[in-house]
Coordinates of C-alpha atoms in Angstrom, one line a residue:
X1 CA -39.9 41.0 2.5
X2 CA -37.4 42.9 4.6
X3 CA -36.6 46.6 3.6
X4 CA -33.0 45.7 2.9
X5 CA -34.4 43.0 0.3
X6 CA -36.9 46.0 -1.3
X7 CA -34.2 48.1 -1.7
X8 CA -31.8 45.8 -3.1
X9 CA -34.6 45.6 -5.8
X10 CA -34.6 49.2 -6.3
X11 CA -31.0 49.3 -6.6
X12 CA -30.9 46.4 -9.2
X13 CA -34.1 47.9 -11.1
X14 CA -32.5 51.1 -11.6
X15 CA -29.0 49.5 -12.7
X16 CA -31.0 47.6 -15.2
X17 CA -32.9 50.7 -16.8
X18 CA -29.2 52.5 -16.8
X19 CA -28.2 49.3 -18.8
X20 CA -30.9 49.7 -21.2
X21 CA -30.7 53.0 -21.8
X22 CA -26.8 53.1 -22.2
X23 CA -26.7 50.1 -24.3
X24 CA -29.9 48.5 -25.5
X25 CA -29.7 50.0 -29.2
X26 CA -33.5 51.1 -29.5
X27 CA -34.9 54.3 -29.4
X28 CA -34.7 56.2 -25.8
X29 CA -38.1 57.4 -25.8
X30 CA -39.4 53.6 -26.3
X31 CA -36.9 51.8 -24.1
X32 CA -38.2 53.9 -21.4
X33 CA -41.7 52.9 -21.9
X34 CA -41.0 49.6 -22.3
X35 CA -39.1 49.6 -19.0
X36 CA -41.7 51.2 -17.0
X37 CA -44.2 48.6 -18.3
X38 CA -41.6 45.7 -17.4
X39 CA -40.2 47.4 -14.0
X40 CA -44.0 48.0 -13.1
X41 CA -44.4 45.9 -9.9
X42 CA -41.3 47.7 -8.2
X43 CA -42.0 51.3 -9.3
X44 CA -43.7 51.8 -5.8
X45 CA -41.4 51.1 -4.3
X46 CA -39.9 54.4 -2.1
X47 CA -36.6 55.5 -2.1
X48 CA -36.7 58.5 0.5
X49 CA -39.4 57.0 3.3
X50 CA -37.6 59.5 5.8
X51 CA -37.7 62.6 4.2
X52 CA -40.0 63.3 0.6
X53 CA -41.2 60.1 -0.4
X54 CA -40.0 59.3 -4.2
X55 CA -41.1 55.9 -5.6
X56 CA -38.7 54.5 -8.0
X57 CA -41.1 55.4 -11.0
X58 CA -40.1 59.2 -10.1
X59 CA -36.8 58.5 -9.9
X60 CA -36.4 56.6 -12.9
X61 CA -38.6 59.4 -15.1
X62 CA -36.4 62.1 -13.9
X63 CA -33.2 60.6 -14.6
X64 CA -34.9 60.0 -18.0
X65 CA -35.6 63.3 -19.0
X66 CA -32.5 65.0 -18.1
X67 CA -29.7 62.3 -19.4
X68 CA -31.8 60.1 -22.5
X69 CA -34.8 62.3 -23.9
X70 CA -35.1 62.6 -27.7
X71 CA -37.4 65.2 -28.6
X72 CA -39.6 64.7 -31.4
X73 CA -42.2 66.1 -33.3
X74 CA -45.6 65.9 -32.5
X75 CA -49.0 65.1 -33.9
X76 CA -52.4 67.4 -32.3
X77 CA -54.8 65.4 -30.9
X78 CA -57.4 67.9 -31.0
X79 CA -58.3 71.8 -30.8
X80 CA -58.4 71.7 -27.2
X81 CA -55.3 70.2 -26.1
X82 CA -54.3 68.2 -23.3
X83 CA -51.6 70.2 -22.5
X84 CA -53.8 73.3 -22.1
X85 CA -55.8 71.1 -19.9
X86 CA -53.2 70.1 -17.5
X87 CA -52.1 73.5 -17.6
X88 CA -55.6 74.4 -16.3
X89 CA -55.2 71.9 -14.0
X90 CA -51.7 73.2 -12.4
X91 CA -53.4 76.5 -12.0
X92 CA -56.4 75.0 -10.5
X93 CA -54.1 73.1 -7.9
X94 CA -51.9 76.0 -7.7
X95 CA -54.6 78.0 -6.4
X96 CA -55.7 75.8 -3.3
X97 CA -52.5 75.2 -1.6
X98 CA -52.0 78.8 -1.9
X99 CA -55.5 79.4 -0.2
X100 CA -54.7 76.3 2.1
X101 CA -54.1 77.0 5.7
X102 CA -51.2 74.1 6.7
X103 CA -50.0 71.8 3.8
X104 CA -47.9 68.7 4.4
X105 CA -45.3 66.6 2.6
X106 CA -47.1 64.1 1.1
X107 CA -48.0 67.8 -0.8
X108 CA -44.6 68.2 -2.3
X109 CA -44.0 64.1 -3.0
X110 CA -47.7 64.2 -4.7
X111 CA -47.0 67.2 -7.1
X112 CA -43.8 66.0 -8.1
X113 CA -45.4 62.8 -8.9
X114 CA -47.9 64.6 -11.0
X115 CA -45.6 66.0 -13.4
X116 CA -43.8 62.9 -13.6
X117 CA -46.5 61.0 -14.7
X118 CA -47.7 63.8 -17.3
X119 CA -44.1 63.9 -18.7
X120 CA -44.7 60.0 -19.0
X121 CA -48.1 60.4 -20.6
X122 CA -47.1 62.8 -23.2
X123 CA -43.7 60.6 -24.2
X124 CA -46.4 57.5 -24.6
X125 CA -49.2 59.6 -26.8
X126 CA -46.2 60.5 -29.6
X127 CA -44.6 57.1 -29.6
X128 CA -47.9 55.4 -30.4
X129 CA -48.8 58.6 -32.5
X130 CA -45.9 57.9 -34.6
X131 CA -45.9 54.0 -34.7
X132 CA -49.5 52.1 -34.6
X133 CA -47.4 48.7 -34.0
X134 CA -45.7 50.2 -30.8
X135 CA -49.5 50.2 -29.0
X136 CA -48.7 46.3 -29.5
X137 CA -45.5 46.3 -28.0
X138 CA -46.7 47.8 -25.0
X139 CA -49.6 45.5 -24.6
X140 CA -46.8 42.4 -24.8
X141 CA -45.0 44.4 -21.8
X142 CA -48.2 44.5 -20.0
X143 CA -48.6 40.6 -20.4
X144 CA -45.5 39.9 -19.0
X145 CA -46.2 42.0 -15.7
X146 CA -49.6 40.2 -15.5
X147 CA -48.0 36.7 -15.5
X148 CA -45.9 38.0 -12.3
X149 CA -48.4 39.0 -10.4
X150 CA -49.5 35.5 -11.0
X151 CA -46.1 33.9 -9.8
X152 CA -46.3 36.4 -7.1
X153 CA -49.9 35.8 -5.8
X154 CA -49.1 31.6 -6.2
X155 CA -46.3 32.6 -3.5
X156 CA -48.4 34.5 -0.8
X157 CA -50.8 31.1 -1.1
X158 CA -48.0 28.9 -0.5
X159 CA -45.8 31.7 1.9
X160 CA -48.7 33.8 2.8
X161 CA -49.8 37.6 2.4
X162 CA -46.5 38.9 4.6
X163 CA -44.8 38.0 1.3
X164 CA -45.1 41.2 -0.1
X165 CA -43.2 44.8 -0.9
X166 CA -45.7 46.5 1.3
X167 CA -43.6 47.9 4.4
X168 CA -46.9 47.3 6.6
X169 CA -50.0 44.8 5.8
X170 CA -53.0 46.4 5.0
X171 CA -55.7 46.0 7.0
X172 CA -57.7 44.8 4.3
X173 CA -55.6 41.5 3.8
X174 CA -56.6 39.4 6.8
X175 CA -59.2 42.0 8.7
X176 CA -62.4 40.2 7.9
X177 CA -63.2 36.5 7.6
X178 CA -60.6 35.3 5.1
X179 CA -57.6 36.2 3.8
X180 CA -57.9 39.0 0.6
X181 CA -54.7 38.4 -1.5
X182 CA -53.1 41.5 -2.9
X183 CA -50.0 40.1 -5.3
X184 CA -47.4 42.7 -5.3
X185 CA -49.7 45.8 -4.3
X186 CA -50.6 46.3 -0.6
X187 CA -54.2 46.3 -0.9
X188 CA -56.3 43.6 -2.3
X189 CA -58.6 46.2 -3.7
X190 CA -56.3 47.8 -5.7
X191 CA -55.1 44.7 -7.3
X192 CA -58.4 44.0 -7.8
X193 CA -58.6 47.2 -10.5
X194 CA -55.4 46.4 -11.9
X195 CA -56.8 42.6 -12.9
X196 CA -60.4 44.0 -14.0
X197 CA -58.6 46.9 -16.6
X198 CA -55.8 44.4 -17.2
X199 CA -58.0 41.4 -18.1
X200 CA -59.9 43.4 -20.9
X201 CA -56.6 44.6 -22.3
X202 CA -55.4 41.0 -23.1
X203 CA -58.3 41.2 -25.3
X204 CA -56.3 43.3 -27.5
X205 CA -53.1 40.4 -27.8
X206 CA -53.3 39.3 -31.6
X207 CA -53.2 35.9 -32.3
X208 CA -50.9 33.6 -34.6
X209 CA -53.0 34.0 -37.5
X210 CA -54.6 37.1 -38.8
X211 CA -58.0 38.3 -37.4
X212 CA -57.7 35.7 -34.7
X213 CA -57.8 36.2 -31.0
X214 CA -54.9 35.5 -29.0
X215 CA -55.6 32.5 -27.1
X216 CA -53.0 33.0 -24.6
X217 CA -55.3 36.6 -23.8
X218 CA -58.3 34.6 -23.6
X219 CA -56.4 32.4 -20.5
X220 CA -54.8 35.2 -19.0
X221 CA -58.3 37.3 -19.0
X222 CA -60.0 34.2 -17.3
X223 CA -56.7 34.0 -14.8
X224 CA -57.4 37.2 -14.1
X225 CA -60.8 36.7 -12.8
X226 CA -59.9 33.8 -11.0
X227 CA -57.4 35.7 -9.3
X228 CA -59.6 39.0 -9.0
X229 CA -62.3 36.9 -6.7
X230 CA -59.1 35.9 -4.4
X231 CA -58.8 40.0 -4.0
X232 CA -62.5 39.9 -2.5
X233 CA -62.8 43.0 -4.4
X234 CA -66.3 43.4 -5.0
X235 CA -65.9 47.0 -6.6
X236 CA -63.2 45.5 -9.0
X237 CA -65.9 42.7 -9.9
X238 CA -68.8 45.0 -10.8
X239 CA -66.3 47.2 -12.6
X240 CA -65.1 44.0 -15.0
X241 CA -68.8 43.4 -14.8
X242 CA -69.8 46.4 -16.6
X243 CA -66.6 46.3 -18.8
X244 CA -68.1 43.1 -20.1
X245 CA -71.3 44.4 -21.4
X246 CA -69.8 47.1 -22.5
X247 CA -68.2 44.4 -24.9
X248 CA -70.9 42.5 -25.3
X249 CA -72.9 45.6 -26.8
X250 CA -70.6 47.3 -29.3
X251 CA -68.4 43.8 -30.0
X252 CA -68.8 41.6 -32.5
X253 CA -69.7 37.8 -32.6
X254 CA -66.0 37.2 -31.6
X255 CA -65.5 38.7 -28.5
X256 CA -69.1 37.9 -27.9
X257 CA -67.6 34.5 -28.1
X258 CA -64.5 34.9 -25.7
X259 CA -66.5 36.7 -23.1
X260 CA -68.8 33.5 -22.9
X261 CA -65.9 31.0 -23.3
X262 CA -64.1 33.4 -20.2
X263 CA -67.1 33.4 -18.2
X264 CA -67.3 29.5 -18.6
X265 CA -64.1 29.0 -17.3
X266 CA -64.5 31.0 -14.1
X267 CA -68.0 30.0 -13.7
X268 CA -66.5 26.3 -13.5
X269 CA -63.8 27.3 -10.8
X270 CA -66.2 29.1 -8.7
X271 CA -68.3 25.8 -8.7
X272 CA -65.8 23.7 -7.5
X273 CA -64.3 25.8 -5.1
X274 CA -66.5 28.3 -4.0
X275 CA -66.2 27.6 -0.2
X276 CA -62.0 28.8 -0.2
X277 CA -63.1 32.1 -2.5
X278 CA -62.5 35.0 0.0
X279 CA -65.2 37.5 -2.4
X280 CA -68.1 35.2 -1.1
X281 CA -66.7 35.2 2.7
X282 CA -66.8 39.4 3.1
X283 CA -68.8 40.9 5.7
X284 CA -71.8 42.2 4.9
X285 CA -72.6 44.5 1.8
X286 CA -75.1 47.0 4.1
X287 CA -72.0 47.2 7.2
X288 CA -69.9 48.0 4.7
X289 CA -71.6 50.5 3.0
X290 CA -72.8 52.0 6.4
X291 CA -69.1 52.7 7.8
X292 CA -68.1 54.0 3.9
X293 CA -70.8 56.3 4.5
X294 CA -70.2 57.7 7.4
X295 CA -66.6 58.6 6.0
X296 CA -68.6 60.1 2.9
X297 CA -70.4 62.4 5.2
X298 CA -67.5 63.7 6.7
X299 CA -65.3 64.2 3.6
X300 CA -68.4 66.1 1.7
X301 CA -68.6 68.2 5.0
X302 CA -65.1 69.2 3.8
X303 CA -65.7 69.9 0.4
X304 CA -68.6 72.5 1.6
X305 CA -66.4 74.1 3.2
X306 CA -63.6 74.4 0.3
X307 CA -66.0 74.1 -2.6
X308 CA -64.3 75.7 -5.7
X309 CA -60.3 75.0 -5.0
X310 CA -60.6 72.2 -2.5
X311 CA -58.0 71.9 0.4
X312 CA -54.7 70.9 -1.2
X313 CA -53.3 68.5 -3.5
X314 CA -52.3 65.4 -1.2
X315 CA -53.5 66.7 2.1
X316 CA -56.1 64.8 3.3
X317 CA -54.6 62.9 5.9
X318 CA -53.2 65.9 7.5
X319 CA -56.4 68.1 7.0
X320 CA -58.6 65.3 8.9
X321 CA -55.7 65.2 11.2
X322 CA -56.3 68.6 12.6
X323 CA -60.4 68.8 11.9
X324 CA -61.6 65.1 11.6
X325 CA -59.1 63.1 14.4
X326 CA -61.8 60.6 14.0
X327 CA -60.3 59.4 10.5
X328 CA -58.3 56.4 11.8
X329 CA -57.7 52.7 11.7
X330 CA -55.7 50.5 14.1
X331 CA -53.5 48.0 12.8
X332 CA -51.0 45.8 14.8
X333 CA -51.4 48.4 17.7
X334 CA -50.3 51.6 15.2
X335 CA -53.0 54.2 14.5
X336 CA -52.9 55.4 11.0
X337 CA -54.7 58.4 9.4
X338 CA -57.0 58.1 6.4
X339 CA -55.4 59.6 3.5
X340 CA -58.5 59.2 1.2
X341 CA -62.2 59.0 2.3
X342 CA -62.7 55.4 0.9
X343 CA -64.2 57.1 -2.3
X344 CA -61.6 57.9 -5.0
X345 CA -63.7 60.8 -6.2
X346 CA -64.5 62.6 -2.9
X347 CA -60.6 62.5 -2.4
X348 CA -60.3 64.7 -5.3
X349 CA -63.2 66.4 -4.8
X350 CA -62.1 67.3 -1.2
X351 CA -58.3 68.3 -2.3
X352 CA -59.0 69.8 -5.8
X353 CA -62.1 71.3 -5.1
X354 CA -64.9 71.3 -7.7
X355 CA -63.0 73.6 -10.3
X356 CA -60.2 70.7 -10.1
X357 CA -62.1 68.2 -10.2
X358 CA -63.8 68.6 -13.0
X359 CA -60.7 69.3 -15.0
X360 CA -58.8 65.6 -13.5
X361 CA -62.1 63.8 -14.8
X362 CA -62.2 65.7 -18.0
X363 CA -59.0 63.8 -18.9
X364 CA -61.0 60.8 -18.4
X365 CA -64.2 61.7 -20.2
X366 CA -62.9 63.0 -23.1
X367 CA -60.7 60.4 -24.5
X368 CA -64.2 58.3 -24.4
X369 CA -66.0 60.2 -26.0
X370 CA -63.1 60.9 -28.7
X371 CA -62.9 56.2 -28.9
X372 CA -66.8 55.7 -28.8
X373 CA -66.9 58.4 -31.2
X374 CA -64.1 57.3 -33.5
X375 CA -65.6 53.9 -33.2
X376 CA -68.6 54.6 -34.8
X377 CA -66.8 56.0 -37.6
X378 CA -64.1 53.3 -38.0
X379 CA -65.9 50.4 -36.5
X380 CA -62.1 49.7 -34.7
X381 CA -62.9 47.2 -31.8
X382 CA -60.0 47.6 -30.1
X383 CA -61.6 51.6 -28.8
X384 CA -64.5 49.7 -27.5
X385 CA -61.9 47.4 -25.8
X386 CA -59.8 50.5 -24.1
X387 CA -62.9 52.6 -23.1
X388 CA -64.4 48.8 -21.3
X389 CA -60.8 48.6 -19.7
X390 CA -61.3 52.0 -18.3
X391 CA -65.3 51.9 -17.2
X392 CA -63.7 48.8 -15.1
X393 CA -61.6 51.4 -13.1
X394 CA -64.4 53.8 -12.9
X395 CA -66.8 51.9 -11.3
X396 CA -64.0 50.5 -8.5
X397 CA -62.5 54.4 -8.0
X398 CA -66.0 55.0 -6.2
X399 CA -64.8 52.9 -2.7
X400 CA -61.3 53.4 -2.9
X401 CA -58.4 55.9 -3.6
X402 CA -56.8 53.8 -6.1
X403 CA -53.9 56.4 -7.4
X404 CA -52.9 56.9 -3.9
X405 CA -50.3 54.1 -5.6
X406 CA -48.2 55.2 -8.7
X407 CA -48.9 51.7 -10.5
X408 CA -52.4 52.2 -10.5
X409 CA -52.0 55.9 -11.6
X410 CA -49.5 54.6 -14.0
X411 CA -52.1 51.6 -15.6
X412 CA -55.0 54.2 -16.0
X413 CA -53.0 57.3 -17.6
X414 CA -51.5 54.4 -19.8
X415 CA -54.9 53.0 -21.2
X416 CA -56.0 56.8 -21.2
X417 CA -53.1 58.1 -23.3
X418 CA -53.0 54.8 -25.8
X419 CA -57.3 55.5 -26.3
X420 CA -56.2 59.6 -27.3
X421 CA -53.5 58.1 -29.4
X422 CA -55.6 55.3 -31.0
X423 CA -58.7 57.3 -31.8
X424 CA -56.6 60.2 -33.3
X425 CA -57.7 61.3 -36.6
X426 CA -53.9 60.7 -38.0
X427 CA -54.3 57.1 -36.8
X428 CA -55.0 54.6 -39.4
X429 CA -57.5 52.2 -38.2
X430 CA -57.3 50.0 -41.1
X431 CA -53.6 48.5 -40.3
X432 CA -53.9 45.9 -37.7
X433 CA -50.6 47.5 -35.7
X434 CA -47.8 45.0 -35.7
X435 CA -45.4 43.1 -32.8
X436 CA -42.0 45.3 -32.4

C-alpha cells in the first residue's frame, strides 16, 4: 500500500475512535479498550516517521487520557503491587540512559511508548476487576481482529506480500526458498506469535449453550495454525506446541478433546498440501541457528560490558552502530541496522541491563504464578488457558524482538493484565463472565 493510502487509514481510525468516544453511549474507560482491540491492525501504524516516531496506538492513548478518562476506584491485586514494580522499573531505566554515553531517538519514541502502554494496562486490570463479563467482551474484540488478519493474509495470496502496511518488506518475507506471509505485520515471525497466543485464546469463546465450547473458537484456533505454518515461523510453532501441552496437562477431557479435534484438522491440511507450506521449505535449522549465534555472541559481549543498567532503553541499533558496524542486513540495496540481536531477551538484557531485566520479566512470571496458583485453588480453566497463551510467546521471544512492534506489545500486556485481573482474589471464579 502507498503511504498516502496508510495514512488515510490513520486519519479515518482516529476519526472513528473520536466518534466513539463523543457519541457511542458506553463507558469511556471501556470504549477505549474495545477500540484498541478493534483498531489493532492499524495501531502501528506511524504518524511522525520524520521526526519522533508515534504509532497511532500512542496517539490515540494520549488523546484518551487527557479529554475521556473516568477515574475509578480500584481493587489491589496484591502486597507487592505492579505499580511499585513499574516504578522500579522507570528507575531502573532511568538509571542507564543517564550512565549511557550517546542515546538516540528511537530512546524518546520507546519511553513514551512505555508509559502509554502501562496507562493502557492499568485502565484494562480495573475494567475487568470491576466486571468479570467485560474479560468476554474483549475476547469477542480479539475474534474480530483475528478474522482480518485472515481476509488480509487471503489477499497477499491472491495480490502478494507487497500488499501490506509495512513501509519496507522485511527481509524475512521472500529471503529464503518461499514466500513467509506476514498478514498485516511486517514480519512473518511476529505474526506468527500473535496466531500461536491468539489461537489458545479462542479457547476461552463460550459457546451457545452453557459449559459448551464455542465452536466457532475451535475453527478459528485450527485457522490459526493453518495460517501460522504459512508464517514459516518455527519459533511460533514450538511456542503453540508447548501451549498445547500445557493444555493438555492441567485441562480437562474437553479441551483435551478440541486440542485433538484442532490438531486433526491441521494435521489433514498439512497432508494434502504439504509441498506449498513455506514452514517445511526454510533453510536449514543448524545455518540458522549458527548466524543467530554469532549475533548472540556479540550482543552478550555488550551486556558484559553494561551488566547491571544495560546501555539504554531503545538504543541498540545505534549502540552497535558505533561498536558493532557489523550488525546489518541488505535489502533491495539499503543497509539497515539491527535494532534487536534476533533474541527478544538479550535485547533487554543488553538495553536494561540485568537489574532491568529482571524487573520487565517479573511482570511476566508473576501473573503465572499468581493463575497456576489460583488455579489449583479454584480449578478455573480459563488461567490454565491465559498462562498457555503466554508460554506460546515465551518460547518465540527467544529468536526475535517481538515488542519492537506495539501490537505485539499490546497482545502480550493484554493476556498479562486479563491473567492479574482473572486470578485476583476479588474475582469470582464461580460466574461464567457474561457477553456485553
Amino acid at each position: 500500500m502507498t503511504s498516502t493510502i496508510i495514512m488515510f487509514l490513520a486519519v479515518a481510525v482516529l476519526m472513528l475512535f473520536l466518534y466513539a468516544m463523543l457519541f457511542i453511549k458506553e463507558d469511556n474507560n471501556r470504549s477505549y479498550i474495545k477500540f484498541v482491540f478493534i483498531a489493532y491492525p492499524f495501531l502501528g501504524i506511524d504518524l511522525l516517521p520524520s521526526f519522533i516516531s508515534t504509532t497511532l496506538f500512542v496517539f490515540i492513548t494520549f488523546i484518551f487520557l487527557v479529554f475521556f478518562h473516568q477515574r475509578k476506584s480500584t481493587t489491589r491485586t496484591g502486597v507487592f503491587s505492579y505499580f511499585h514494580m513499574f516504578l522500579f522499573l522507570l528507575l531502573s531505566i532511568a538509571v542507564g540512559l543517564f550512565l549511557s554515553p550517546d542515546l538516540s531517538k528511537d530512546t524518546i519514541t520507546d519511553f513514551v511508548q512505555l508509559l502509554a502502554v502501562f496507562f493502557f494496562a492499568k485502565v484494562l486490570i480495573d475494567e475487568v476487576q470491576h466486571d468479570l463479563g467485560f474479560r468476554t467482551s474483549i475476547l469477542h474484540c480479539m475474534k474480530i481482529t483475528l478474522i482480518f488478519s485472515f481476509v488480509f493474509l487471503a489477499f497477499q495470496f491472491i495480490i502478494g506480500p507487497s500488499f501490506s502496511f509495512a513501509k519496507s518488506q522485511n527481509i524475512n518475507v521472500a529471503g529464503g526458498i518461499a514466500i513467509r506471509y506476514p498478514s498485516f505485520f511486517q514480519d512473518p515471525q511476529k505474526y506468527a506469535q500473535y496466531l500461536s497466543a491468539s489461537s489458545l485464546l479462542m479457547l476461552l469463546l463460550p459457546g451457545k449453550m452453557n459449559g459448551k465450547m464455542s465452536q466457532l473458537g475451535l475453527l478459528l484456533c485450527a485457522l490459526s495454525m493453518i495460517a501460522l505454518l504459512f508464517t514459516g515461523g518455527r519459533a511460533g510453532l514450538g511456542g503453540w506446541l508447548l501451549g498445547l501441552l500445557i493444555v493438555i496437562f492441567l485441562g480437562n477431557a474437553q479441551y483435551r478433546a478440541a486440542i485433538i479435534s484442532v490438531a486433526i484438522l491441521v494435521s489433514i491440511f498439512i497432508y494434502n498440501f504439504s509441498d506449498a507450506i513455506p514452514i517445511f521449505k526454510r533453510d536449514d535449522l543448524a545455518d540458522a541457528y549458527a548466524f543467530r549465534y554469532a549475533i548472540w555472541q556479540d550482543a552478550f559481549a555488550i551486556f558484559q560490558d553494561h551488566p547491571f543498567f544495560g546501555i539504554g532503553l531503545g538504543n541498540y541499533a545505534n549502540y552497535v552502530s558505533l561498536h558493532n558496524p557489523d550488525q546489518y542486513w541488505i535489502s533491495d540495496n539499503e543497509i539497515t541496522l539491527y535494532d534487536h540481536p534476533e533474541s527478544g531477551y538479550l535485547k533487554l538484557l543488553t538495553e536494561f541491563g540485568l537489574i532491568g531485566f529482571l524487573a520487565a520479566m517479573l511482570f511476566i512470571i508473576k501473573p503465572i504464578y499468581g493463575g497456576i496458583a489460583m488455579y489449583f485453588k479454584t480449578k478455573d480453566l480459563s488461567l490454565v488457558i491465559l498462562v498457555s497463551s503466554l508460554f506460546t510467546w515465551i518460547i518465540g521471544f527467544y529468536t526475535v524482538y517481538s515488542l519492537g512492534d506495539i501490537r505485539i506489545k499490546l497482545l502480550i500486556v493484554s493476556i498479562v493484565c486479563i491473567l492479574i485481573a482473572s486470578s485476583s482474589d476479588n474475582y469470582d471464579h464461580s460466574k461464567k463472565p457474561k457477553i456485553v
